[in-house]
């Protein structure tokens, strides 16, 4: 098998089989439904055969000559071209018959023929300029029924005679191996050129290049959840502040109402602050989970009950003087109001009243001063506890942010590594696809070179190169067999 044979067998198996098939006088007639295939085949068979070719007409099979039947009222489109492509895969010559021309005679018919011929040439340029012949099966049947000289004249006018002569010329042309070789080579070269054009036009690396661009512009670093940590810290601090204000309010109400003795306030305050610390620790654990830093497992403890010692000697003396003076004055007032008491008892009464008043006033001042000291101590302890709790919450938030930051950095490094690997895979895929496309184009170009310039080629030693094939002529009608037509 020569190189040309191998190229034809791979690219155009139908044409390759045509080269190795004996010549036949069979014509395949195809067309869309409604174009009058049956009546046209009948008239072609009844028109007789003045030559020794012996034409036969079939609707199926692989034939060297294909007759495409179209209707004058229809425009060639996808349906007609699909029928032609299916029937003419291994064809050498295609003839087109335009039926029902008696409906649009004259110049309008010629315009339709020229239009169909141009459309056929654009769709299948390897067949050259496909001739479109007008024919009327109805007029041919009428001429056959009339018979005689009138019938022969009407048959010629119906176009059936010219159509059969063109088919005879096409079949005669396909008897020549040189003509068949030229047609097969032209079709194969067109197929290779279409493949090269498709490979150069269609870029199958668009999707991977788009993905690579998207991955290259993506942000590699992972975002830290600092906003969520800050929001949680703000909420925990606010909740702690509300709880401490409630504790301060309850302590003040207890002192002012006398429900609890001032000496019992430190123990109560320690319990209240312990509850606040536990609540804050639970809230932090729910929001942030366990901590990874030592010393932050538990929040700051409650303050040690250590109220200030009683002081204020000057205030006690001042209250004593006021009490003695007020009591003496009260005793003198009582003795004067009685009037009959002697001096000694009156003096004793004044002294007794002064002592009692001084004792009561000093005692009351000491209780008020002690309560005020406890209240200030409670406020100070709550403020100190709040500062320590705020420091613990901030340290806890910093620990969480640091832990989340390390995890985000680790995820970012992993994602960056995966991204680099994926981009490398995409680059390799792009290079592979480009290489495959270039290799396929080079293979197509080598096959074209094997076929020779403009679809010429040799089929082994001793055979002549294929050049331009002249169109056979029958009664002035030329059949196109060369793509350069």
XYZ file of C-alpha atoms in Angstrom:
485
model
C 0.000 0.000 0.000
C 1.422 3.379 -1.040
C 1.419 6.536 1.096
C -1.472 8.003 -0.889
C -3.494 4.829 -0.386
C -2.886 4.998 3.354
C -3.952 8.660 3.511
C -7.109 7.963 1.542
C -7.977 4.920 3.620
C -7.658 6.932 6.847
C -9.313 10.151 5.758
C -11.816 9.070 3.115
C -12.711 5.383 3.507
C -15.741 5.781 1.233
C -13.550 7.250 -1.507
C -10.918 4.608 -0.960
C -13.543 1.891 -1.446
C -14.733 3.722 -4.552
C -11.243 3.398 -6.025
C -11.343 -0.353 -5.492
C -14.947 -0.850 -6.656
C -15.669 -1.848 -10.293
C -17.444 0.822 -12.371
C -21.209 0.710 -12.371
C -23.984 2.385 -14.343
C -26.178 2.742 -11.264
C -27.352 6.227 -10.268
C -28.600 6.935 -6.786
C -31.550 9.340 -6.693
C -32.061 11.253 -3.431
C -34.159 14.157 -2.247
C -36.438 15.357 0.502
C -40.029 14.074 0.594
C -42.390 15.944 -1.695
C -39.956 16.543 -4.573
C -41.437 13.814 -6.801
C -38.668 11.219 -6.675
C -40.873 8.322 -7.748
C -42.343 10.019 -10.791
C -38.947 11.362 -11.872
C -37.314 7.920 -11.638
C -40.188 6.456 -13.666
C -39.791 9.030 -16.425
C -35.998 8.590 -16.491
C -36.427 4.849 -16.917
C -39.144 5.276 -19.554
C -37.071 7.822 -21.495
C -35.047 4.897 -22.937
C -31.329 4.516 -23.310
C -29.840 5.191 -26.720
C -26.404 4.262 -25.491
C -24.925 0.996 -24.304
C -24.483 2.288 -20.739
C -27.619 0.685 -19.320
C -28.547 3.196 -16.605
C -30.204 1.921 -13.442
C -31.776 4.113 -10.772
C -31.888 3.269 -7.049
C -32.731 5.152 -3.915
C -30.185 3.471 -1.618
C -26.651 2.228 -1.905
C -23.161 3.537 -2.531
C -23.020 4.863 -6.098
C -20.467 6.903 -8.006
C -23.154 9.158 -9.494
C -25.768 10.846 -7.299
C -28.813 12.689 -8.577
C -30.094 15.264 -6.079
C -33.727 16.186 -6.712
C -34.936 19.568 -5.442
C -38.148 21.491 -5.816
C -38.247 24.844 -7.535
C -40.427 26.293 -4.785
C -38.021 25.364 -1.966
C -34.696 26.919 -1.005
C -31.770 24.585 -0.405
C -31.153 24.305 3.304
C -29.919 22.078 6.078
C -32.294 19.241 5.215
C -31.253 19.028 1.558
C -27.550 19.307 2.423
C -27.922 16.563 5.017
C -29.480 14.267 2.399
C -26.651 15.092 -0.020
C -23.912 14.468 2.573
C -25.370 11.095 3.473
C -25.667 9.925 -0.118
C -22.524 11.418 -1.696
C -19.831 10.223 0.730
C -18.258 8.030 -1.933
C -19.708 9.768 -4.968
C -17.621 11.032 -7.851
C -20.166 13.171 -9.714
C -23.283 14.928 -8.403
C -26.057 16.132 -10.682
C -28.933 18.264 -9.413
C -32.406 18.182 -10.908
C -34.786 21.085 -10.318
C -38.332 19.712 -10.570
C -41.667 21.461 -11.104
C -40.059 24.127 -13.294
C -43.332 24.573 -15.171
C -44.580 26.450 -12.103
C -41.920 29.220 -12.447
C -40.825 29.484 -16.069
C -38.433 31.954 -17.670
C -36.094 34.285 -15.843
C -37.297 33.323 -12.373
C -36.317 29.717 -13.026
C -32.815 30.737 -14.093
C -32.358 32.797 -10.925
C -33.331 29.819 -8.777
C -30.943 27.532 -10.681
C -28.045 29.947 -10.265
C -28.835 30.339 -6.577
C -28.976 26.571 -5.978
C -25.753 26.036 -7.933
C -23.971 28.631 -5.789
C -25.277 27.098 -2.565
C -24.198 23.618 -3.635
C -20.743 24.844 -4.569
C -20.299 26.539 -1.206
C -21.401 23.417 0.625
C -19.435 20.855 -1.394
C -16.685 22.665 -3.329
C -14.791 19.425 -4.029
C -17.464 18.472 -6.587
C -16.726 21.583 -8.571
C -19.615 23.520 -10.046
C -22.599 21.200 -9.715
C -24.932 21.729 -12.637
C -28.606 22.276 -11.849
C -30.895 20.990 -14.637
C -34.562 21.961 -14.888
C -36.986 19.119 -15.439
C -40.713 18.535 -15.285
C -41.801 14.973 -14.644
C -45.413 15.917 -15.319
C -44.549 17.291 -18.760
C -42.387 14.248 -19.495
C -45.238 11.901 -18.607
C -47.574 13.881 -20.849
C -45.065 13.691 -23.710
C -44.681 9.952 -23.229
C -48.442 9.486 -23.439
C -48.647 11.546 -26.639
C -45.808 9.730 -28.407
C -44.651 10.422 -31.930
C -42.760 13.508 -33.022
C -44.893 15.737 -30.797
C -44.098 13.574 -27.840
C -40.357 13.664 -28.600
C -40.410 17.455 -28.848
C -42.328 17.802 -25.598
C -39.917 15.353 -23.947
C -36.981 17.522 -24.946
C -38.789 20.632 -23.668
C -39.585 18.904 -20.357
C -35.838 18.514 -19.684
C -35.956 14.745 -19.145
C -33.805 14.098 -22.227
C -31.065 16.515 -21.146
C -31.148 15.136 -17.605
C -30.730 11.537 -18.824
C -27.951 12.598 -21.199
C -26.172 14.351 -18.301
C -26.469 11.233 -16.186
C -25.099 9.118 -19.033
C -22.145 11.493 -19.350
C -21.564 11.349 -15.591
C -21.630 7.544 -15.586
C -19.276 7.497 -18.581
C -16.882 9.806 -16.738
C -16.856 7.541 -13.691
C -15.701 4.661 -15.903
C -12.323 6.394 -16.085
C -9.983 5.590 -13.192
C -8.285 8.930 -13.706
C -11.539 10.822 -13.137
C -12.355 8.788 -10.061
C -8.883 9.329 -8.636
C -9.142 13.075 -9.193
C -12.535 13.261 -7.458
C -11.440 11.163 -4.492
C -8.255 13.188 -4.065
C -10.169 16.467 -4.250
C -12.656 15.279 -1.620
C -9.874 13.992 0.636
C -7.886 17.196 0.337
C -10.993 19.228 1.227
C -11.556 17.028 4.280
C -7.949 17.523 5.426
C -8.132 21.289 4.883
C -11.382 21.436 6.864
C -9.720 19.556 9.701
C -6.707 21.905 9.669
C -9.023 24.915 9.648
C -10.988 23.469 12.550
C -7.824 22.737 14.553
C -6.533 26.255 14.026
C -9.874 27.921 14.724
C -11.211 25.921 17.664
C -9.035 26.383 20.743
C -9.630 23.555 23.185
C -7.451 25.281 25.795
C -9.972 28.058 26.481
C -11.466 26.344 29.514
C -8.131 25.486 31.198
C -6.768 28.959 30.447
C -9.876 30.537 31.967
C -9.511 28.361 35.050
C -5.824 29.243 35.313
C -6.612 32.957 35.103
C -9.250 32.589 37.813
C -6.889 30.660 40.076
C -4.033 33.090 39.459
C -6.183 36.065 40.467
C -7.638 34.312 43.525
C -6.537 35.402 46.991
C -4.178 32.843 48.446
C -4.145 33.885 52.115
C -7.004 32.775 54.337
C -9.046 35.463 56.041
C -8.794 35.648 59.784
C -11.969 35.772 61.825
C -10.910 38.920 63.671
C -14.269 40.545 63.221
C -16.033 37.644 64.911
C -13.502 37.574 67.774
C -13.865 41.329 68.348
C -17.645 41.088 68.248
C -17.660 38.239 70.775
C -15.257 40.136 73.056
C -17.512 43.204 72.969
C -20.573 41.149 73.846
C -18.806 39.351 76.715
C -17.524 42.651 78.125
C -20.978 44.164 77.889
C -22.523 41.171 79.650
C -19.889 41.375 82.413
C -20.540 45.101 82.859
C -24.289 44.530 83.182
C -23.734 41.802 85.770
C -21.330 43.951 87.809
C -23.774 46.847 87.790
C -26.451 44.511 89.083
C -24.088 43.343 91.864
C -23.304 46.957 92.826
C -27.001 47.786 92.897
C -27.815 44.831 95.161
C -24.957 45.684 97.530
C -26.142 49.288 97.795
C -29.727 48.215 98.477
C -28.528 45.805 101.173
C -26.507 48.524 102.918
C -29.183 51.190 102.649
C -32.034 48.919 103.719
C -30.193 47.400 106.631
C -31.116 43.891 105.423
C -27.547 42.680 105.902
C -25.059 43.853 108.436
C -22.106 45.741 106.978
C -19.690 43.121 108.295
C -21.480 40.453 106.207
C -21.117 42.435 102.983
C -17.591 41.171 102.086
C -18.683 37.534 102.073
C -21.776 38.319 100.026
C -19.706 40.390 97.583
C -17.213 37.551 97.157
C -20.038 35.136 96.296
C -21.629 37.578 93.832
C -18.346 38.283 92.057
C -17.589 34.567 91.939
C -20.882 34.006 90.110
C -20.029 36.796 87.665
C -16.606 35.251 86.999
C -18.146 31.824 86.394
C -20.755 33.285 84.017
C -18.076 35.124 82.043
C -15.928 31.972 81.867
C -18.898 29.968 80.526
C -19.686 32.614 77.928
C -16.054 32.690 76.773
C -15.924 28.888 76.579
C -19.116 28.794 74.501
C -17.873 31.468 72.103
C -14.207 30.543 71.773
C -13.830 27.023 73.114
C -10.982 25.884 75.352
C -7.896 28.029 75.595
C -4.424 26.956 74.565
C -2.546 29.358 76.850
C -1.625 28.591 80.449
C -3.162 30.813 83.113
C -6.308 31.519 81.101
C -8.257 28.409 82.010
C -10.143 30.194 84.786
C -11.035 33.883 85.024
C -9.861 36.146 87.832
C -11.094 35.024 91.249
C -13.341 36.932 93.625
C -11.673 39.532 95.905
C -10.560 38.468 99.383
C -12.943 39.968 101.999
C -10.726 42.550 103.600
C -12.752 45.653 104.474
C -10.863 48.689 105.807
C -10.297 49.178 109.530
C -12.369 51.673 111.448
C -10.688 55.042 111.708
C -11.619 58.654 112.267
C -10.631 59.556 115.894
C -11.144 63.231 115.199
C -14.685 62.636 113.999
C -15.434 60.574 117.114
C -14.180 63.359 119.410
C -16.117 65.939 117.517
C -19.288 63.837 117.809
C -18.543 63.348 121.551
C -18.323 67.079 122.141
C -21.518 67.643 120.208
C -23.242 64.857 122.131
C -22.124 66.153 125.579
C -23.161 69.673 124.717
C -26.517 68.593 123.370
C -27.129 66.240 126.297
C -26.146 68.842 128.902
C -28.428 71.349 127.275
C -31.246 68.826 127.288
C -30.655 68.036 131.001
C -30.622 71.681 131.955
C -33.838 72.192 130.019
C -35.476 69.336 131.881
C -34.282 70.529 135.307
C -35.409 74.045 134.585
C -38.830 72.874 133.486
C -39.254 70.859 136.636
C -38.136 73.802 138.765
C -38.335 72.255 142.262
C -35.205 70.059 141.809
C -32.280 71.152 143.925
C -29.021 72.063 142.289
C -27.190 68.785 142.836
C -29.874 66.564 141.331
C -30.292 69.031 138.457
C -26.582 68.894 137.724
C -26.575 65.118 137.876
C -29.507 64.988 135.437
C -27.682 67.296 133.005
C -24.538 65.182 133.153
C -26.506 61.948 132.654
C -28.392 63.331 129.677
C -25.164 64.665 128.159
C -23.443 61.285 128.525
C -26.300 59.338 127.005
C -26.595 61.782 124.083
C -22.859 61.747 123.462
C -22.803 57.917 123.495
C -25.710 57.644 121.083
C -24.374 60.282 118.718
C -20.899 58.761 118.603
C -22.378 55.300 118.025
C -24.589 56.505 115.189
C -21.736 58.406 113.570
C -19.519 55.351 113.731
C -22.223 53.156 112.136
C -22.806 55.652 109.336
C -19.104 56.097 108.750
C -18.558 52.334 108.722
C -21.400 51.848 106.245
C -19.979 54.555 104.033
C -16.557 52.935 104.169
C -18.063 49.548 103.234
C -19.920 51.148 100.317
C -16.754 52.788 99.014
C -14.864 49.535 99.534
C -17.510 47.627 97.578
C -17.266 50.142 94.722
C -13.473 49.922 94.712
C -13.492 46.126 94.794
C -16.013 45.962 91.943
C -13.894 48.394 89.915
C -10.738 46.359 90.567
C -12.573 43.151 89.728
C -13.959 44.697 86.549
C -10.477 45.783 85.452
C -9.076 42.322 86.139
C -12.003 40.704 84.327
C -11.554 43.043 81.364
C -7.850 42.159 81.242
C -8.688 38.433 81.350
C -11.285 38.771 78.558
C -8.846 40.699 76.382
C -6.108 38.141 77.009
C -8.543 35.371 76.170
C -9.573 37.157 72.946
C -5.916 37.661 72.015
C -5.257 33.972 72.572
C -8.219 33.030 70.378
C -7.172 35.484 67.677
C -3.628 34.137 67.756
C -4.868 30.556 67.531
C -7.232 31.381 64.682
C -4.483 33.345 62.946
C -2.082 30.413 63.070
C -4.786 28.093 61.780
C -5.650 30.573 59.002
C -1.993 30.888 58.029
C -1.675 27.117 57.923
C -4.777 26.818 55.765
C -3.440 29.604 53.562
C -0.155 27.787 53.061
C -1.965 24.555 52.255
C -4.292 26.345 49.845
C -1.358 28.135 48.220
C 0.463 24.832 47.759
C -2.675 23.221 46.313
C -3.166 26.249 44.068
C 0.381 26.061 42.764
C -0.012 22.332 42.106
C -3.319 22.909 40.295
C -1.854 25.702 38.148
C 1.068 23.423 37.294
C -1.389 20.701 36.265
C -3.334 23.183 34.131
C -0.140 24.417 32.477
C 0.828 20.844 31.726
C -2.645 20.178 30.301
C -2.436 23.322 28.158
C 0.991 22.297 26.858
C -0.300 18.794 26.178
C -3.331 20.055 24.274
C -1.230 22.537 22.309
C 1.220 19.790 21.492
C -1.549 17.441 20.399
C -3.107 20.152 18.232
C 0.232 21.054 16.629
C 0.985 17.377 16.096
C -2.404 16.838 14.459
C -1.914 19.887 12.227
C 1.563 18.643 11.273
C 0.125 15.200 10.514
C -2.568 16.788 8.343
C 0.034 18.833 6.514
C 2.125 15.703 5.945
C -0.931 13.955 4.538
C -1.531 16.939 2.257
C 2.065 16.776 1.103
C 1.619 13.071 0.443
C -1.427 13.756 -1.713
C 0.534 16.361 -3.659
C -0.299 19.980 -4.522
C -3.922 20.789 -5.279
C -5.054 17.248 -4.567
C -2.784 15.495 -7.038
C -0.925 12.316 -6.197
C 0.321 8.953 -7.409
C -0.928 5.500 -6.557
C 2.242 3.557 -7.047
C 4.961 3.134 -9.605
C 4.084 3.553 -13.214
C 0.979 5.685 -12.690
C 0.768 9.216 -13.977
C 0.060 12.210 -11.712
C -3.490 13.383 -11.555
C -4.169 16.775 -13.048
C -7.215 18.583 -14.351
C -9.944 16.248 -15.641
C -11.897 17.571 -18.640
C -15.652 17.615 -18.358
C -17.359 15.094 -20.645
C -20.017 16.676 -22.828
C -23.311 15.261 -24.012
C -25.430 17.466 -26.269
C -23.716 20.571 -24.995
C -24.149 19.679 -21.301
C -20.972 19.514 -19.227
C -20.671 17.376 -16.099
C -18.430 18.772 -13.366
C -15.827 16.262 -12.164
C -12.985 18.527 -10.969
C -13.156 20.730 -7.886
C -11.550 23.579 -9.861
C -14.524 23.171 -12.232
